[in-house]
PDB file of C-alpha atoms in Angstrom:
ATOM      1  CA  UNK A 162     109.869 -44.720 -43.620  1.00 85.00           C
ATOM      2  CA  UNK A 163     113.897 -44.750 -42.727  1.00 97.00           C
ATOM      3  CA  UNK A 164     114.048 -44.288 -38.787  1.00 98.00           C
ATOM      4  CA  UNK A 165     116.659 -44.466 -36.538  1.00 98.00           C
ATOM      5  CA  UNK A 166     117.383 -44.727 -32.659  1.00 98.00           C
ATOM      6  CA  UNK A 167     120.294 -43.482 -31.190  1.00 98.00           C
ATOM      7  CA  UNK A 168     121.259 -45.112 -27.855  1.00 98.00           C
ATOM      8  CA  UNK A 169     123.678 -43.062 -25.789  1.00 97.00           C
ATOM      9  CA  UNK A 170     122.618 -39.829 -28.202  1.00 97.00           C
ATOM     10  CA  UNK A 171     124.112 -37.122 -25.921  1.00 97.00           C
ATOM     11  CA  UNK A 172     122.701 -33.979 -27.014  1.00 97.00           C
ATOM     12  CA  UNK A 173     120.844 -35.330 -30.251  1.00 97.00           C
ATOM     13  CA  UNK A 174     123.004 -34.037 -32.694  1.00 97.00           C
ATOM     14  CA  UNK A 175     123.130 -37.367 -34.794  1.00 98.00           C
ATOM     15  CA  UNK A 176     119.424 -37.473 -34.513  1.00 98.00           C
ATOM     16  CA  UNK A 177     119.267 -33.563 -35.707  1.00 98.00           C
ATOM     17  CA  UNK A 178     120.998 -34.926 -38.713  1.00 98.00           C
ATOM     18  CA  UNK A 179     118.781 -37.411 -39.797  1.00 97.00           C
ATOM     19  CA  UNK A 180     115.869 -35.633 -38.920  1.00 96.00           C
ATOM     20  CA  UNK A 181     116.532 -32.693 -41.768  1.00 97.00           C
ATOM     21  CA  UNK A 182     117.253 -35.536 -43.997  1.00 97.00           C
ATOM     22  CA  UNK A 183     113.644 -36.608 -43.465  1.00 96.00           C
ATOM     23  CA  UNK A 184     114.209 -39.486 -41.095  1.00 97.00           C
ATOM     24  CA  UNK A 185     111.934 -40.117 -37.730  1.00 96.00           C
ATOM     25  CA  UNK A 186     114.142 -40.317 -35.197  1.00 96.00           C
ATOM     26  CA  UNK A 187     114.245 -41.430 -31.599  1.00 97.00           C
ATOM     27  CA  UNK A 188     116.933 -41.055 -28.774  1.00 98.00           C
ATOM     28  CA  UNK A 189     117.870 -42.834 -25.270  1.00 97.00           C
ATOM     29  CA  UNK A 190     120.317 -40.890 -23.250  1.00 97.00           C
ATOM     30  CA  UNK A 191     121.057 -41.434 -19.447  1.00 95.00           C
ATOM     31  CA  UNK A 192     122.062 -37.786 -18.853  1.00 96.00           C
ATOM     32  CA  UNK A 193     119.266 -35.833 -18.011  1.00 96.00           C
ATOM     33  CA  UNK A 194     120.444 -32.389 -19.516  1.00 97.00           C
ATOM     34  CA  UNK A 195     121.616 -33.579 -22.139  1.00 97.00           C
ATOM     35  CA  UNK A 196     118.831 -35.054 -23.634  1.00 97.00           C
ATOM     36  CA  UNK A 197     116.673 -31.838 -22.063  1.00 97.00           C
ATOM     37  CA  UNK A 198     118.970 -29.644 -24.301  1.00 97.00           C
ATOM     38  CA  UNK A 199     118.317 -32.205 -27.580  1.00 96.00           C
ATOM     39  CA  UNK A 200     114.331 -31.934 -26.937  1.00 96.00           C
ATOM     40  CA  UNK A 201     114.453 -28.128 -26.703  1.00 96.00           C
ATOM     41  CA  UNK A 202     117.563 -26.786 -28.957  1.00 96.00           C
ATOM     42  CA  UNK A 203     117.111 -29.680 -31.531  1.00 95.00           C
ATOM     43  CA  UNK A 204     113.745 -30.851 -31.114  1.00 93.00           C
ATOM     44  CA  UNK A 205     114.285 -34.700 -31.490  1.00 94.00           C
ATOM     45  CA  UNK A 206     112.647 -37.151 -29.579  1.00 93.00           C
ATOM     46  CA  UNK A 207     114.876 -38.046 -26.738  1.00 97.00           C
ATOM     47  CA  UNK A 208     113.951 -40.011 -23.827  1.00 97.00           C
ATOM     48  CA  UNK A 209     116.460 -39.918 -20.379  1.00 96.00           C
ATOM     49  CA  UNK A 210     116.302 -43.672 -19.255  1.00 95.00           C
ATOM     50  CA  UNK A 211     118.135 -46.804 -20.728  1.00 94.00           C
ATOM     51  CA  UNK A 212     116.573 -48.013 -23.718  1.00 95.00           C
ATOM     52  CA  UNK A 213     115.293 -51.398 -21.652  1.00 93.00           C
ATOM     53  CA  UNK A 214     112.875 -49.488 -19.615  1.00 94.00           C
ATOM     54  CA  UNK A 215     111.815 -46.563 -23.038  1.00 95.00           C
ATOM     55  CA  UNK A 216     109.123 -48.763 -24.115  1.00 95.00           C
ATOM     56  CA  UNK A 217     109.398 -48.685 -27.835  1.00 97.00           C
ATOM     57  CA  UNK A 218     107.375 -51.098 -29.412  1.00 97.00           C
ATOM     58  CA  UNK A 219     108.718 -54.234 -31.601  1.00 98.00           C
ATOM     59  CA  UNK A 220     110.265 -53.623 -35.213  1.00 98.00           C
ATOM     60  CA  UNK A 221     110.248 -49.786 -34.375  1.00 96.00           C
ATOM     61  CA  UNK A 222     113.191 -48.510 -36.284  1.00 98.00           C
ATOM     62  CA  UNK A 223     115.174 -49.694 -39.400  1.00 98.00           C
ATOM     63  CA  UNK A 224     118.435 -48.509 -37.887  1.00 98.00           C
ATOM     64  CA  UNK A 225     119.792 -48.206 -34.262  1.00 98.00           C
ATOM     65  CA  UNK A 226     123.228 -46.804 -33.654  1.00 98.00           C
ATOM     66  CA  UNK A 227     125.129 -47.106 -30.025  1.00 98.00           C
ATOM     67  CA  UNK A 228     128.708 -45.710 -30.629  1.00 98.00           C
ATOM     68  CA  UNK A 229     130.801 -46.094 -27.306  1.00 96.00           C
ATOM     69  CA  UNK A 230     127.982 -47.299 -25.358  1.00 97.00           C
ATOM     70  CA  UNK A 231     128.091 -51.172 -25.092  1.00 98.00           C
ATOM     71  CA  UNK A 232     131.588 -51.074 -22.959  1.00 97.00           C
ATOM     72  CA  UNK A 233     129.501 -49.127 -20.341  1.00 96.00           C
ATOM     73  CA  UNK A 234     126.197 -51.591 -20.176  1.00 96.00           C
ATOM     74  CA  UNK A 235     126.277 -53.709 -17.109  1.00 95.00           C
ATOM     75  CA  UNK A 236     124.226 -56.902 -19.268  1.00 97.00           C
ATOM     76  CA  UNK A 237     125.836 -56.473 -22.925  1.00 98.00           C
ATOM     77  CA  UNK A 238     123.518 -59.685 -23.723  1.00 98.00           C
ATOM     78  CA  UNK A 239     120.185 -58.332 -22.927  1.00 97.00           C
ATOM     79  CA  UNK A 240     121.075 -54.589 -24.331  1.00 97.00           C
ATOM     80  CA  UNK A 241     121.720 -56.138 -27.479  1.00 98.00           C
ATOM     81  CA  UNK A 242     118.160 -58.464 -27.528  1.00 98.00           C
ATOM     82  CA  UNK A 243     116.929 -55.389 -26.729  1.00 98.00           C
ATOM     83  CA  UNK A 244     118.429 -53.573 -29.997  1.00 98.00           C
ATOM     84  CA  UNK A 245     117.416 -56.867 -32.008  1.00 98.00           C
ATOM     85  CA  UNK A 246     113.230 -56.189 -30.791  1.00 98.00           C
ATOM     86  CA  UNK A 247     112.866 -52.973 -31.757  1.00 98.00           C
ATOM     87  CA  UNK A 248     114.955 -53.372 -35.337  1.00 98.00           C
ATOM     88  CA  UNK A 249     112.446 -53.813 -37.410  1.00 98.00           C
ATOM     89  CA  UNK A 250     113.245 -57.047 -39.976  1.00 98.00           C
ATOM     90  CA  UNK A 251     115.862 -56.323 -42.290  1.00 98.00           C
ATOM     91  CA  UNK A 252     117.187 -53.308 -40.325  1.00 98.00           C
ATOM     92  CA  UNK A 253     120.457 -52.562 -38.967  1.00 98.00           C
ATOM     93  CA  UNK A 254     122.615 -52.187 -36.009  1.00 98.00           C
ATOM     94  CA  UNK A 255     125.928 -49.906 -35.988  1.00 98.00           C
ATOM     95  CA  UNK A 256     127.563 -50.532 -32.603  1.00 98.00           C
ATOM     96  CA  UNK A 257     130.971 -48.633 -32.048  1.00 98.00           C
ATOM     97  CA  UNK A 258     133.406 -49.734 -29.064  1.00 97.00           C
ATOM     98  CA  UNK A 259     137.057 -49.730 -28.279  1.00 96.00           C
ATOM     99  CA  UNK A 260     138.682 -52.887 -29.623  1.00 95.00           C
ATOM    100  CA  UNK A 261     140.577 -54.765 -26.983  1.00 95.00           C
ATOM    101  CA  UNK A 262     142.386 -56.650 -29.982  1.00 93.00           C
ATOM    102  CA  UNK A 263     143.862 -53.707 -31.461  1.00 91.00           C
ATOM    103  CA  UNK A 264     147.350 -52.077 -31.622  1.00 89.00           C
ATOM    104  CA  UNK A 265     146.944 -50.094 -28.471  1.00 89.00           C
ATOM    105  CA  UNK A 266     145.556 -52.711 -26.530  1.00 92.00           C
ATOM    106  CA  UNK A 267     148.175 -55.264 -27.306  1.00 90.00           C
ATOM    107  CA  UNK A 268     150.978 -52.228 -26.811  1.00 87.00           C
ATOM    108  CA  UNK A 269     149.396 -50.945 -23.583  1.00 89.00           C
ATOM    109  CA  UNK A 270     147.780 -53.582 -22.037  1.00 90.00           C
ATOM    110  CA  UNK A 271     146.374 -52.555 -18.797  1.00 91.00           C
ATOM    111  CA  UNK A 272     147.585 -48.808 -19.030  1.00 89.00           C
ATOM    112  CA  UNK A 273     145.672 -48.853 -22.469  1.00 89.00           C
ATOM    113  CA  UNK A 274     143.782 -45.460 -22.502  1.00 88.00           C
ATOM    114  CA  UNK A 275     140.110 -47.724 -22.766  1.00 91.00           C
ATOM    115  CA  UNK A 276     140.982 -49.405 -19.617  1.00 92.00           C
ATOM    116  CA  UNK A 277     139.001 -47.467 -17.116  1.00 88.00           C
ATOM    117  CA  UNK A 278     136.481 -48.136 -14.155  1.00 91.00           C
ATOM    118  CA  UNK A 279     133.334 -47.146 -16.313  1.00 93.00           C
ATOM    119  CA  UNK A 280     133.732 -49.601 -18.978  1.00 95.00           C
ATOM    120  CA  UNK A 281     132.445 -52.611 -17.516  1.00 95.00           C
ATOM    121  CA  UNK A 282     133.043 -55.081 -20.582  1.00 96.00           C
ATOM    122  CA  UNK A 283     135.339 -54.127 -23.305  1.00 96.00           C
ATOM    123  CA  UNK A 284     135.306 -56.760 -26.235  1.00 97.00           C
ATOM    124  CA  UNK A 285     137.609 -57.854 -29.222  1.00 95.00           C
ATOM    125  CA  UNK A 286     136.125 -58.397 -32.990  1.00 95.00           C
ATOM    126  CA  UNK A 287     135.547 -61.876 -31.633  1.00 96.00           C
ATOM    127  CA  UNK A 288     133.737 -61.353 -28.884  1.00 98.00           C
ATOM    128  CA  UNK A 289     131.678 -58.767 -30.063  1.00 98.00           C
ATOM    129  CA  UNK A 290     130.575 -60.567 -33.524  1.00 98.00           C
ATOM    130  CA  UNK A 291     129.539 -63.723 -31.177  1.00 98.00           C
ATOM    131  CA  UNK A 292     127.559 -61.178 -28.817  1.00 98.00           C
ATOM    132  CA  UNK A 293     125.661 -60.280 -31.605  1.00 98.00           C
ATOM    133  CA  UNK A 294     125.015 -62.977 -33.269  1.00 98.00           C
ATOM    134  CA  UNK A 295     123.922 -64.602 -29.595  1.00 98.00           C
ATOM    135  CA  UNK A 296     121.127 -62.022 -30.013  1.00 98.00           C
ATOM    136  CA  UNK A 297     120.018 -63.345 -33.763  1.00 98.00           C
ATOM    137  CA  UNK A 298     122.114 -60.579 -35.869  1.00 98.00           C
ATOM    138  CA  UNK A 299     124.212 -61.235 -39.278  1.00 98.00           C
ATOM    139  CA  UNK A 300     127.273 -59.511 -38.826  1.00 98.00           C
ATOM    140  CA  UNK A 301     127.724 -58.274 -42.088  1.00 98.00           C
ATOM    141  CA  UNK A 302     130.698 -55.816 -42.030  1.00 97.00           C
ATOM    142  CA  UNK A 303     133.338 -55.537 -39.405  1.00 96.00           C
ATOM    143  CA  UNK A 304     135.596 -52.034 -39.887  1.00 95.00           C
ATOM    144  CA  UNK A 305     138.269 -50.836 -36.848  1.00 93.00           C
ATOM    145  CA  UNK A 306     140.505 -47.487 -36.960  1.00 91.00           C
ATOM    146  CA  UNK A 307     143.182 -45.505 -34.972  1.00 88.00           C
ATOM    147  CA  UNK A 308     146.175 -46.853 -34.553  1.00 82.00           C
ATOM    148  CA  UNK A 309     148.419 -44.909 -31.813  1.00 84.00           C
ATOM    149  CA  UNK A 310     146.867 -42.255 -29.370  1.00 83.00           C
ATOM    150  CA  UNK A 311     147.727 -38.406 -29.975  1.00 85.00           C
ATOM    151  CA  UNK A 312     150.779 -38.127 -28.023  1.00 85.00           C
ATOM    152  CA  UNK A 313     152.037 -41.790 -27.903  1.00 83.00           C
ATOM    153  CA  UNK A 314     154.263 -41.433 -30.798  1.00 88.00           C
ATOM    154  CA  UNK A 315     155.624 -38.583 -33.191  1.00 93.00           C
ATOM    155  CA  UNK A 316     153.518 -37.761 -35.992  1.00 92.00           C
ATOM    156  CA  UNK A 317     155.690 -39.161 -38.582  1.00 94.00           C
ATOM    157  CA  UNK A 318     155.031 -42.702 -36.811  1.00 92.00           C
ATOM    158  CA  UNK A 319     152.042 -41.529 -35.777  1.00 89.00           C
ATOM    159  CA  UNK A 320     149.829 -41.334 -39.895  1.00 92.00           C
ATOM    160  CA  UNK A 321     151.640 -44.175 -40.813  1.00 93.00           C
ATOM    161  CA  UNK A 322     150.521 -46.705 -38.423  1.00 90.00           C
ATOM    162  CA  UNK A 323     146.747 -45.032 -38.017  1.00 90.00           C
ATOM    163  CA  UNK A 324     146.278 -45.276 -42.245  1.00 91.00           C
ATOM    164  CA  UNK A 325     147.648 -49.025 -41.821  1.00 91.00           C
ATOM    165  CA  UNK A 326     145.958 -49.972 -38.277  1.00 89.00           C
ATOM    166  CA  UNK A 327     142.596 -48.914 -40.758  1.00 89.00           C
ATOM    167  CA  UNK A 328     143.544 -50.725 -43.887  1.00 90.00           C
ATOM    168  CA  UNK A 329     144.454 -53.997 -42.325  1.00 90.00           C
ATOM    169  CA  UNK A 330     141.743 -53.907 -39.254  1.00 88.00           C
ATOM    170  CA  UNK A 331     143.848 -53.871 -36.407  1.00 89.00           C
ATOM    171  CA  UNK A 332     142.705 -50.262 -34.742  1.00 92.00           C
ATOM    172  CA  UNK A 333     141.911 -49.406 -31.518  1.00 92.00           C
ATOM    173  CA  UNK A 334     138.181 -48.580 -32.428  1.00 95.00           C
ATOM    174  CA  UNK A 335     136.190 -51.461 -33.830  1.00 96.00           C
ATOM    175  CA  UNK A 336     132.376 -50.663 -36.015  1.00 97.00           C
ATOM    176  CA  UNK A 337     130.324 -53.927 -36.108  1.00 98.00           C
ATOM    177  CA  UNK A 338     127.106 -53.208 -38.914  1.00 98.00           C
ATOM    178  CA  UNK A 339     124.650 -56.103 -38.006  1.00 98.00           C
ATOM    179  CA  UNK A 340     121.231 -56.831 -39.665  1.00 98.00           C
ATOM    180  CA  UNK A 341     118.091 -58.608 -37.492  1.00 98.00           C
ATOM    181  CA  UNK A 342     117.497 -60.846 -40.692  1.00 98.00           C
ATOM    182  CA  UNK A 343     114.456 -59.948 -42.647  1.00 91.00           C
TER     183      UNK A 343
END
């Protein structure tokens, strides 16, 4: 059966998603209420500690999705060996962060709007592909969007540069799929 854990879930609306499409689910969420409201409102299977210390067995799910999570992890290396356990062979990974190789990062630098005290690591294409693979993925597709912030530029500027910052990969947002090979 297609299963998925969502690290970082919020309220479980992801997981909602998949569960009406027939999918088990599963759900790690620090915040407390959040993941309170997801159990009751929702009724997914969300569990309020990191997913180090949830206890989900080996090869649990054939997908796990963290998007804007892994900036905020104090030990990237062991969150991600901890994604490769519990994919079960053949499944995959969707990890979401800001790109600190991207337009705004290269315009901004330091007053670039992902620059801020809660993300403890924020990683470029590179970095991020060589995380993963550290931790026994295959990156197997590597997609980044948004080009200029709301209010950085007019909008005539604005569409131009986000349509091209997605075409030719150089957005502030960068999706790494990765597969624990099967």
């Amino acid at each position: 059966p297609l299963s998925i854990l969502d690290i970082g879930c919020a309220t479980g609306r992801l997981l909602k998603h998949f569960r009406d499409l027939g999918w088990e689910t599963a759900g790690a969420e620090l915040c407390l209420e959040s993941a309170e409201y997801g159990n009751s409102e929702y009724r997914v299977n969300i569990q309020s500690v990191p997913v180090e210390e949830a206890g989900f067995p080996n090869a649990s799910f054939s997908t796990v999705h963290a998007s804007h999570l892994i900036e905020h992890v104090d030990n990237p290396a062991a969150f991600a060996e901890e994604v490769f356990r519990v994919l079960r062979p053949g499944g995959v990974f969707v990890c979401v962060t800001p790109s600190a190789d991207g337009l705004q990062a290269k315009l901004f630098g330091p007053s670039w709007r992902s620059v801020i005290d809660d993300h403890v690591t924020l990683f470029n294409r590179r970095t991020l592909r060589r995380l993963l693979m550290n931790a026994g993925f295959d990156v197997e597709a590597v997609r980044t969007w948004g080009g200029l912030a709301v209010g950085s530029a007019p909008g005539w500027i604005k569409r131009p540069v986000d349509r091209l910052a997605k075409k030719w990969n150089f957005g502030d947002v960068v999706l790494m799929l990765a597969r624990k090979p099967g």
